[in-house]
Coordinates of C-alpha atoms and ligand atoms in Angstrom, one line a residue:
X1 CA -13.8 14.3 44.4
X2 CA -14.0 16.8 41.8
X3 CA -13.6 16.2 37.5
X4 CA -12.2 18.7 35.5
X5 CA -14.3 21.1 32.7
X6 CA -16.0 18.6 30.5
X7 CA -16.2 15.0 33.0
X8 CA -19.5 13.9 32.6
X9 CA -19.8 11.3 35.8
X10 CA -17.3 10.8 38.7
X11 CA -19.7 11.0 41.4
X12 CA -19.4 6.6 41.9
X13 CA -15.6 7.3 41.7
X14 CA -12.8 7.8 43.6
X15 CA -9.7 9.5 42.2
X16 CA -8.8 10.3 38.8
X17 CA -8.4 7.7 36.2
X18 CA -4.8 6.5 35.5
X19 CA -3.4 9.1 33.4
X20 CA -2.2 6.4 30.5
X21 CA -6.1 5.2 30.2
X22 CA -7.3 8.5 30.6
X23 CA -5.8 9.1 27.0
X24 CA -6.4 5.7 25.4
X25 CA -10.2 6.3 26.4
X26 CA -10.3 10.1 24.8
X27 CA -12.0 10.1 21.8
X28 CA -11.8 13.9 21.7
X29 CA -8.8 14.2 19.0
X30 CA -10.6 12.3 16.5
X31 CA -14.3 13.1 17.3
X32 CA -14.0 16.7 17.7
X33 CA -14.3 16.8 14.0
X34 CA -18.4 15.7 14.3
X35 CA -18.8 19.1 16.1
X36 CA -21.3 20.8 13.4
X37 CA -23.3 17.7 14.2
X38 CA -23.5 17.7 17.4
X39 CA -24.0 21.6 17.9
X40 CA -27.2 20.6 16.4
X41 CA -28.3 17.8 18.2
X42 CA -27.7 20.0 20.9
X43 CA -29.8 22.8 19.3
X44 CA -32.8 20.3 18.7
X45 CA -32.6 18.3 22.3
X46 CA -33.0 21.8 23.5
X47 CA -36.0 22.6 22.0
X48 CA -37.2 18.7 22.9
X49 CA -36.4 19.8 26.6
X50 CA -38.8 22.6 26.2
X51 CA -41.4 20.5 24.9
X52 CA -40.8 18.2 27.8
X53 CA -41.2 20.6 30.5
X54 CA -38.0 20.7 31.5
X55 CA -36.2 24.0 30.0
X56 CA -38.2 27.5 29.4
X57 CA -38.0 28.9 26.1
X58 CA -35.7 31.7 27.3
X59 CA -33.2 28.9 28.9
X60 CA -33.6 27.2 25.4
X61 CA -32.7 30.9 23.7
X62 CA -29.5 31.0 25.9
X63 CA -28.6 27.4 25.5
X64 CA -29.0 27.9 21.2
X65 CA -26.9 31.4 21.6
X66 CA -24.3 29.4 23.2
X67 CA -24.4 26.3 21.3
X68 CA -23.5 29.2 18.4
X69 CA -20.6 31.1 20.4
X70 CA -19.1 27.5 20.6
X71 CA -19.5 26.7 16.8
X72 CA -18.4 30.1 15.8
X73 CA -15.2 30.2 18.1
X74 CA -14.4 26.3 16.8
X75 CA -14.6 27.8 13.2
X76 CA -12.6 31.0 13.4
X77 CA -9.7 29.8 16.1
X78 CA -9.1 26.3 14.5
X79 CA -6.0 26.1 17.7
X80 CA -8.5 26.3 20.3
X81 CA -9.5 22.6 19.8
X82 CA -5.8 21.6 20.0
X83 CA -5.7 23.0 23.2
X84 CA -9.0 21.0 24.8
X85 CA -8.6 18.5 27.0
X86 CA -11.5 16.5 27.0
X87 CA -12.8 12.4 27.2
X88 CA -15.0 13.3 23.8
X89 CA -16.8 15.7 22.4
X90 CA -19.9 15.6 24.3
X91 CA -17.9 16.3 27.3
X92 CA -16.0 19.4 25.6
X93 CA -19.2 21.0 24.5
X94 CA -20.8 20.5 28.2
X95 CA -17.8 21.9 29.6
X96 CA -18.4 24.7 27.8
X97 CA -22.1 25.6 28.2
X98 CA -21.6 25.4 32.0
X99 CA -18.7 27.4 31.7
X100 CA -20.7 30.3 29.9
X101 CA -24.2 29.6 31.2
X102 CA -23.4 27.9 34.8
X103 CA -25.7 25.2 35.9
X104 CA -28.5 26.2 33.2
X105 CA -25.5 24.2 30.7
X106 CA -25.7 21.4 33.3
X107 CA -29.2 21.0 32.0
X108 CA -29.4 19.7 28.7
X109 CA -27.9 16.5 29.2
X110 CA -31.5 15.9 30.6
X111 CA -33.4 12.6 29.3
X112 CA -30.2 11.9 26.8
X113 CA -27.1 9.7 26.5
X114 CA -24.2 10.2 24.7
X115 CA -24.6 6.6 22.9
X116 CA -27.2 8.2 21.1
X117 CA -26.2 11.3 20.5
X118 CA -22.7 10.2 19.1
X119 CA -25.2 7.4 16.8
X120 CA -27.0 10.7 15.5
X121 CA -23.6 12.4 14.9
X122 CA -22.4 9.8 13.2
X123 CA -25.5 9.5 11.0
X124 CA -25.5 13.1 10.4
X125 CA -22.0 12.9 9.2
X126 CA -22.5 9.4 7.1
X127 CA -25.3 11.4 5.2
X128 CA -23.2 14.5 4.6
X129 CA -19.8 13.1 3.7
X130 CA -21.8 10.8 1.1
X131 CA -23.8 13.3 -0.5
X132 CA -20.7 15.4 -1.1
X133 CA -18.9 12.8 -2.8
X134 CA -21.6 12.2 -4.9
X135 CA -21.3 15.4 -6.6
X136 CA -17.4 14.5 -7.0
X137 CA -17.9 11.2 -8.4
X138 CA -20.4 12.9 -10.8
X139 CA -17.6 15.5 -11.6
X140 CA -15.1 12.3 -12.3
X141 CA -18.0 10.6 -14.5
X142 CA -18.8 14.1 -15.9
X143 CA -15.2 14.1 -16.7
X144 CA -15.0 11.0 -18.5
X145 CA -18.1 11.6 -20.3
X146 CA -16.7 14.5 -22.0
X147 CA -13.5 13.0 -23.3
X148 CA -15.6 10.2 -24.5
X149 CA -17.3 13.5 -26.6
X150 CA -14.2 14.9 -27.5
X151 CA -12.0 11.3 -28.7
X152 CA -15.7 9.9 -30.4
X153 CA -14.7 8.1 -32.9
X154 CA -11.5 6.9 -32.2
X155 CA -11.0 3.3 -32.5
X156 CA -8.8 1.4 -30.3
X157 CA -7.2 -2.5 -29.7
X158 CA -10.0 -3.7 -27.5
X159 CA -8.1 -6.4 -25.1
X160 CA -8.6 -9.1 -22.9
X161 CA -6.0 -10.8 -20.8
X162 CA -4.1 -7.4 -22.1
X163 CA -4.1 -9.3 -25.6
X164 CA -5.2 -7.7 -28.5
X165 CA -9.0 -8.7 -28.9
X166 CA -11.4 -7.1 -31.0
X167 CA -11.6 -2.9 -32.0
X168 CA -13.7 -0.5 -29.7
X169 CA -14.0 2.6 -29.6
X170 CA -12.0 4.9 -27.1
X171 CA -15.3 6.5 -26.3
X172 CA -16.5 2.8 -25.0
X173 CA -13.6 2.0 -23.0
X174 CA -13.9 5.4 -21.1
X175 CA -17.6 4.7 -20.6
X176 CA -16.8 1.4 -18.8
X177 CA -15.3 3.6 -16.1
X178 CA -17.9 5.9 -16.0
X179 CA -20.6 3.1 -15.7
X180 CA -18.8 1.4 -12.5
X181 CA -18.4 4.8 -10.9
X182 CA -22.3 5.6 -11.2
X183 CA -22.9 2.4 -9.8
X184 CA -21.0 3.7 -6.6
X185 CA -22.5 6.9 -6.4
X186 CA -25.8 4.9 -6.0
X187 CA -24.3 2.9 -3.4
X188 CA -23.5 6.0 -1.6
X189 CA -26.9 7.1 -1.8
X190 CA -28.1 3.8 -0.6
X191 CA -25.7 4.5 2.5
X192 CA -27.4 8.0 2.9
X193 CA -30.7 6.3 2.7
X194 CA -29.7 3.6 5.6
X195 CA -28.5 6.3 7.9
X196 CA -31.4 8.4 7.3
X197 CA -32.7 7.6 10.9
X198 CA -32.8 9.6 13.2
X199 CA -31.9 7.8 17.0
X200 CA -32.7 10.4 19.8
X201 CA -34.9 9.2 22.2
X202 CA -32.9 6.3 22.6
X203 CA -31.7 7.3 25.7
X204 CA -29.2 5.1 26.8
X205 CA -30.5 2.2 24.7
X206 CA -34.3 1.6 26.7
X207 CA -35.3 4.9 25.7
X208 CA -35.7 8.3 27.3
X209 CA -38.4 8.7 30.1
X210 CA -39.1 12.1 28.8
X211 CA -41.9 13.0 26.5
X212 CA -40.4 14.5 23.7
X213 CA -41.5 14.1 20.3
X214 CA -38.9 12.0 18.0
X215 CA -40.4 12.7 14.9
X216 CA -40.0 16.4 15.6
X217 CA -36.6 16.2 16.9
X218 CA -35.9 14.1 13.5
X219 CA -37.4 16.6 11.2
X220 CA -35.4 19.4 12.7
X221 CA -32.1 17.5 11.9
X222 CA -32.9 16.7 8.7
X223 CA -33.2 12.9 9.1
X224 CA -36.3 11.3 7.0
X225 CA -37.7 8.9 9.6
X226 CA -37.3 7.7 13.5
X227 CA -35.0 4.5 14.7
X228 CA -37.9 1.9 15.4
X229 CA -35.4 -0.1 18.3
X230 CA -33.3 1.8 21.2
X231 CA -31.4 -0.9 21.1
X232 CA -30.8 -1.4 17.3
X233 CA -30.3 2.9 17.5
X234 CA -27.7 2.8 19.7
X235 CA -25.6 -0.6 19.1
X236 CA -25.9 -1.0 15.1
X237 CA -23.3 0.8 12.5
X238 CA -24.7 -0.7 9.5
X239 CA -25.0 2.3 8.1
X240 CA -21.3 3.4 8.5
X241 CA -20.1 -0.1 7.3
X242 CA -22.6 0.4 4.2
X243 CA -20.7 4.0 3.7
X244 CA -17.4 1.9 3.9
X245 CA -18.4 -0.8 1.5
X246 CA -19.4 1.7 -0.8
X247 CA -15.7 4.0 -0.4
X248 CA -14.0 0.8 -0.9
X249 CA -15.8 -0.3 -3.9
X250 CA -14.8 3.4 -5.2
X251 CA -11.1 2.5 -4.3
X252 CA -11.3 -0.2 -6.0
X253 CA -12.9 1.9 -9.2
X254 CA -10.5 4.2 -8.9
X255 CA -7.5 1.8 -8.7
X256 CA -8.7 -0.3 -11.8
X257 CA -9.1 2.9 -14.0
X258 CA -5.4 4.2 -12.3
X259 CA -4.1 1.2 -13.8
X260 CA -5.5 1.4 -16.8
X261 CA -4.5 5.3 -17.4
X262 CA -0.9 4.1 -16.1
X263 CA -0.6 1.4 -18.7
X264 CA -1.6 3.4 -21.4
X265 CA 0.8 5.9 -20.8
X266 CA 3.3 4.2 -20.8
X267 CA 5.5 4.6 -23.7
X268 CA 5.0 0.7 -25.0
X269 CA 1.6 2.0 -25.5
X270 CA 2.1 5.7 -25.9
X271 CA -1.8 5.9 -26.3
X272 CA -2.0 8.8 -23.5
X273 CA -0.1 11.9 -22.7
X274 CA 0.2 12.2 -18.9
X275 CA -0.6 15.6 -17.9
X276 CA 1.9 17.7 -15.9
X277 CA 0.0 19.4 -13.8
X278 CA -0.9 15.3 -12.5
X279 CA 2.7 13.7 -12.7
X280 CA 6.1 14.1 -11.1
X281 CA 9.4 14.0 -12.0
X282 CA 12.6 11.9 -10.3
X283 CA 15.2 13.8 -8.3
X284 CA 17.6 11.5 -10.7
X285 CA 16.3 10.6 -14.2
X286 CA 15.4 14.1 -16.2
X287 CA 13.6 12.7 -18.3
X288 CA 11.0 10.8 -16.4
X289 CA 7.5 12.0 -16.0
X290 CA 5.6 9.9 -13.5
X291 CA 1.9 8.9 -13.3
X292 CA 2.6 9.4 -9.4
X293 CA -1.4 11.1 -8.8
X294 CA -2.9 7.8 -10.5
X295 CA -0.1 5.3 -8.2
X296 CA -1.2 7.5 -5.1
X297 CA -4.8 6.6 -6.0
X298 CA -4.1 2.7 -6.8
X299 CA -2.2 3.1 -3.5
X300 CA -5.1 4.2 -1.8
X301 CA -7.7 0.7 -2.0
X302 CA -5.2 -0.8 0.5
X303 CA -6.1 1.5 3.6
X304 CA -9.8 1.7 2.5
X305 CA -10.4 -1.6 2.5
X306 CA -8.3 -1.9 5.3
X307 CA -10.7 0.1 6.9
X308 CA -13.6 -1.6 6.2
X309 CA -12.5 -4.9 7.3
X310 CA -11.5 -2.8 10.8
X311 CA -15.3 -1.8 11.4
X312 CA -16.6 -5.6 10.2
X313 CA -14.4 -6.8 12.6
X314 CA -15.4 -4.5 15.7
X315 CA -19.2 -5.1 14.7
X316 CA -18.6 -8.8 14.9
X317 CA -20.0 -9.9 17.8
X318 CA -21.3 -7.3 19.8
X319 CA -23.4 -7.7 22.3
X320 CA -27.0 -5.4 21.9
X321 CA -27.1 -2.3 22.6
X322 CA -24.0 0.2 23.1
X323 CA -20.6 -0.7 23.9
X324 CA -17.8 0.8 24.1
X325 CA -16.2 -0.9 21.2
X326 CA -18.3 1.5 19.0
X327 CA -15.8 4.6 19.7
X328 CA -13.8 2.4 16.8
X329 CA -15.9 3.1 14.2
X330 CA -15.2 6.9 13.6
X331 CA -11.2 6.8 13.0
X332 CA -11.4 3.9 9.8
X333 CA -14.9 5.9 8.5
X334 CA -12.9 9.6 8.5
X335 CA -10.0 8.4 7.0
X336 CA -11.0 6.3 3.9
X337 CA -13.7 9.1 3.5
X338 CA -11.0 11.3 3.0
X339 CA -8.6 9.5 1.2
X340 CA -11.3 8.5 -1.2
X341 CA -13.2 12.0 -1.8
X342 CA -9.5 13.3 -2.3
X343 CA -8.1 10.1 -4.7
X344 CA -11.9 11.1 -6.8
X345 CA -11.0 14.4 -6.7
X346 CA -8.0 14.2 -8.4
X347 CA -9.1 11.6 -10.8
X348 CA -11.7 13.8 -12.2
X349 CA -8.7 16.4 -12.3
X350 CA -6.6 14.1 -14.0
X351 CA -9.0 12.5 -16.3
X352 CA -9.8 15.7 -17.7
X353 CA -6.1 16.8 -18.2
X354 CA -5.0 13.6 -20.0
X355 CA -4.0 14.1 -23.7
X356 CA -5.2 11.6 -25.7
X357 CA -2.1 10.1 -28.6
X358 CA -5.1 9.4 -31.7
X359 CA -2.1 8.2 -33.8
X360 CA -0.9 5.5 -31.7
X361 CA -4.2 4.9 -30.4
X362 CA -5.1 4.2 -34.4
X363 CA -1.8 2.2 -34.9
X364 CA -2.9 -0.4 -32.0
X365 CA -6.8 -0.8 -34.1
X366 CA -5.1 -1.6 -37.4
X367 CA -3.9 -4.6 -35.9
X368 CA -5.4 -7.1 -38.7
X369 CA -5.4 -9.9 -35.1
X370 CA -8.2 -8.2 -34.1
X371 CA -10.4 -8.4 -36.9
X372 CA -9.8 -12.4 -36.3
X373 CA -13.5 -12.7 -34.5
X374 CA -15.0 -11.0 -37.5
X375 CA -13.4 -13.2 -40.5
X376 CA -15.2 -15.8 -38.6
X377 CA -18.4 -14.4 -38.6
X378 CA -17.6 -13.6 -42.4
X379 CA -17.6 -17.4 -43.1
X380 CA -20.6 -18.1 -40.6
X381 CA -22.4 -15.4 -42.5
X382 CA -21.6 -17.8 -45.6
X383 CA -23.3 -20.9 -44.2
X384 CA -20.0 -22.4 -42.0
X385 CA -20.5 -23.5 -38.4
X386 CA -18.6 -21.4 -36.6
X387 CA -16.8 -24.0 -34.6
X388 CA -15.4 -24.7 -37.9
X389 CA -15.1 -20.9 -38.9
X390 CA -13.2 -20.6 -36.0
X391 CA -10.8 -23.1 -36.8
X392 CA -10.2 -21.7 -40.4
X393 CA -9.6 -18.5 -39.0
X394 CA -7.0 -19.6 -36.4
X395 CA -5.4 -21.9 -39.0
X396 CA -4.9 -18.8 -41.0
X397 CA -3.6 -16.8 -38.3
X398 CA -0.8 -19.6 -37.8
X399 CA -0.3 -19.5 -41.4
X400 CA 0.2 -15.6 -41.2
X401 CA 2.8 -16.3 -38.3
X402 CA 4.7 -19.2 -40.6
X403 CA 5.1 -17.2 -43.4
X404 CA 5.4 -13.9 -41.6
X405 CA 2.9 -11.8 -42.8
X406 CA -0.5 -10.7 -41.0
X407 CA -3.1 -13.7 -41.5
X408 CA -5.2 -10.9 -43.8
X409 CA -2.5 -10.3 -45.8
X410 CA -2.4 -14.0 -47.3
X411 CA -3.1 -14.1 -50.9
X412 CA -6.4 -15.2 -51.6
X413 CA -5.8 -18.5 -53.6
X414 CA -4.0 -19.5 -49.8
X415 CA -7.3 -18.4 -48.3
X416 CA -9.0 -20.5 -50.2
X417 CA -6.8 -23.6 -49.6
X418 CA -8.3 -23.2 -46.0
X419 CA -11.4 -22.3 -47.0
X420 CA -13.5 -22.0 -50.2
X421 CA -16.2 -19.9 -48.7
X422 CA -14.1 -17.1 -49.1
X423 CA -14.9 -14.7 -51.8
X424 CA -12.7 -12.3 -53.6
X425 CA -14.7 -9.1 -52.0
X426 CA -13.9 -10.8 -48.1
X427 CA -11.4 -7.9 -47.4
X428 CA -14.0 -5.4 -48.3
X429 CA -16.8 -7.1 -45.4
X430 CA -14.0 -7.6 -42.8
X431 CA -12.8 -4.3 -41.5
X432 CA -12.1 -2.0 -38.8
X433 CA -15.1 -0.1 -39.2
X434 CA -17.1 -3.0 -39.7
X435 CA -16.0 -4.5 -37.0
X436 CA -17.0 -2.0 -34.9
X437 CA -20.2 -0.8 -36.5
X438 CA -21.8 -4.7 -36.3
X439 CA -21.6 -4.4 -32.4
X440 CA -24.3 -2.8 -32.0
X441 CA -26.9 -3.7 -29.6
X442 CA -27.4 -1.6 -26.8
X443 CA -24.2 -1.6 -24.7
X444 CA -21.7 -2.3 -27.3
X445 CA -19.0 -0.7 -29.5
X446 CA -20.9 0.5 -32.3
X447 CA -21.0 4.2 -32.7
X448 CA -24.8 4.6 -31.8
X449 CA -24.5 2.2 -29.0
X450 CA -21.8 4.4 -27.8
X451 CA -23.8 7.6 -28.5
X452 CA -26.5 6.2 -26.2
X453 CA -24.2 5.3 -23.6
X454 CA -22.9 8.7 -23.6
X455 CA -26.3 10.3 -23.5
X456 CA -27.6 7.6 -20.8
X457 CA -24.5 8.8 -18.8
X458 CA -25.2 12.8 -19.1
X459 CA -29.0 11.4 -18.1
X460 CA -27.7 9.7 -14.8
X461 CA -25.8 12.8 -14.6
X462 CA -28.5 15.2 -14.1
X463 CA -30.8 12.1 -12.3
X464 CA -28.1 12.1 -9.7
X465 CA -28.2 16.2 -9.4
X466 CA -31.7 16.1 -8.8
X467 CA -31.5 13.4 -6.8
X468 CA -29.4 15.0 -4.2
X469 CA -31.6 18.3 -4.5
X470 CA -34.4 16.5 -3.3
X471 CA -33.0 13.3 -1.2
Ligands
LIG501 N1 -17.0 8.4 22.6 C1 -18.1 7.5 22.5 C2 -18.2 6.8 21.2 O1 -17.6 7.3 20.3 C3 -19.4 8.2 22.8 C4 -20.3 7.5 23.6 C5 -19.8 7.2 24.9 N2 -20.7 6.4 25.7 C6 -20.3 5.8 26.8 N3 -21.1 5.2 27.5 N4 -19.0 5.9 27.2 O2 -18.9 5.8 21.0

């Protein structure tokens, strides 16, 4: 019988597949997009087939010249793919060698197998699509950092359970963010690190008969090191789920800092001003202005780590070496790539563009509740236990509530009824500033500490930037 343009077997077969499999199997709509990739592993198994004996250098020439032609016409008639028919990519760019070099393009599947071809264009993409939303996490963190800069300073009710806690500064809150998001570009890195290896000369999954030289082949694509198991190279997507992990535990950044921004917003808090170029507005209500880019990004975690529950689930249980199961992975690894890289995207945007209300923000600190830690202390400082300090303090509070004034506002002969250890200078020692300034090991709310954690994140920064350059 004969296949059409792009078949890569059929010679065991009779007839043409059943039309309804035949497009369930096709893999070409979604991995069409790891083209790039595999134009290079096409370039490099060329050069490997020269090595080996098996192609001259000219044949190689016209091969690479070809390999080009197809990457080119891919990039400047974006409908041409849409028009392919093919079972995957490997089959479409075969199709087309032979079509423009005749049996010579018949020639460089030689000694290969698409299992680990599609591993190296996967790997190739893993690295690429992580590194580039490095930089945009670091232009989300960068983002953060600077309004931290701008808003240093500012105090703020620090909550917990979204009660009114103990004062921060602004600056600290918005570093919070910033320090998870770091931790995630790392991750990402760790995923670029995992996938760093480069699988061809797997063959199939017992390795290729042909003597080519894998580290070559490896330093030509960019990877850092060889696969060590044809097996392992071929049947293992750790590295993909690793990229997933890490895109989910962004999502799930991103949503927590959403929620956050959205809170804040709002006007029972009225501490931020939502920016327009970031919000809607409702075909019925003219007034409203909705945090709709920070929903869309909350919205967001559900697909990704949808996605990275689809790829634990395929992995589970797979027999060694390649099966056909893998073909999964791509779809759930393309899309929560980029949903994520876009949701960062905008963040970064967004962050940037959000006005900050100092007033209100200034109004929540005063809250004399959240100076309730720091009476304490005051009467701990004196020689009380604190249990006990404790106790006065919330006694007080109760008493503020009975007689319906703030607890700090009770007059001082009152204070003294509850405890004697207070002194006539007490309102001087417990105050906003105070408050804050005290916390001030590394890591906490004090002014310096925050300094440093704003330097430490401009550091990380331009670690990550060089980083990159060199990884
Ligand atoms: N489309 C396949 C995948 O994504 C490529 C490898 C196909 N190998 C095979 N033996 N059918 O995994």
């Amino acid at each position: 019988m004969t296949m059409g343009k792009g078949t890569l077997w059929g010679g065991r077969f009779e007839g043409a597949p059943d039309e309804a499999f035949r497009r369930f199997d096709s893999s070409f709509a979604f991995d069409r997009r790891l083209l790039p990739y595999e134009l290079a592993v096409d370039r490099a198994w060329a050069l490997g087939l020269v090595e080996a004996g098996i192609l001259s250098r000219e044949e190689a020439g016209r091969i690479a010249k070809a390999l080009e032609e197809i990457g080119l016409r891919a990039e400047t008639d974006p409908g041409w793919l849409d028009r392919v028919e093919a079972e995957d990519l490997h089959g479409f760019v075969e199709g087309e060698l032979v079509e423009r070099l005749g049996p010579l393009g018949a020639k460089l599947h030689t000694g290969r197998s698409r299992n680990e071809m599609i591993a190296a264009d996967l790997r190739l993409f893993v690295k690429a699509a992580a590194r580039s939303l490095r930089g945009r996490v670091g232009t989300l963190v960068a983002a953060l950092a600077t309004q931290a800069d701008c808003h240093f300073g500012l105090p703020m009710a620090g909550m917990t359970h979204l009660q009114h806690a103990q004062p921060i500064l602004f600056s600290h809150f918005l570093l919070s963010h910033a320090e998870g998001f770091e931790r995630d570009a790392d991750r990402l890195l760790a995923a670029v690190r995992s996938a760093d290896f480069c699988p061809l000369g797997a063959g199939a999954f017992a390795g290729s008969t042909l003597p080519v030289d894998r580290a070559k082949l490896a330093r030509e694509l960019g990877f850092g090191a060889i696969t060590g198991n044809s097996l392992d190279a071929v049947g293992d997507r750790d590295f993909a789920l690793e990229c997933l992990f890490a895109l989910a535990l962004l999502a799930i950044h991103l949503s927590r800092l959403a929620g956050d921004f959205i809170l804040l917003a709002s006007p029972e808090f009225g501490s931020l001003v939502l920016p327009d170029a970031f919000s809607t507005g409702s075909s019925m209500m003219p007034q409203k202005k909705n945090p709709d880019a920070w929903e869309l990004i909350r919205g967001k975690t559900g697909r990704v780590a949808g996605a990275l529950f689809a790829l634990l689930v395929t992995l589970k249980g797979l027999p060694s070496s390649y099966q056909r199961d893998l073909q999964e992975d791509k779809e759930p690894l393309f899309d929560a790539y980029d949903h994520v890289s876009a949701a960062t995207e905008i963040a970064a945007g967004a962050v940037a563009a959000t006005g900050v209300n100092a007033e209100r923000l200034r109004a929540g600190a005063a809250d004399p509740a959240l100076l309730a830690t720091d009476a304490a202390d005051y009467l701990v400082a004196r020689g009380l236990p604190f249990r006990q300090a404790h106790e006065v303090v919330g006694a007080l509070v109760k008493e503020g509530e009975r007689r319906g004034v703030a607890w700090n506002e009770l007059p001082l002969d009152v204070m003294r009824q509850f405890s004697p250890v207070f002194e006539p200078d007490w309102q001087r020692a417990v105050t906003l500033e105070a408050a804050i300034e005290r916390r001030s090991l590394p890591g906490g709310t004090a002014p310096a500490a925050v300094r440093a954690q704003i330097e430490s994140c401009r550091a990380w920064l331009a670690r990550q930037a060089a980083e990159d350059a060199g990884a």
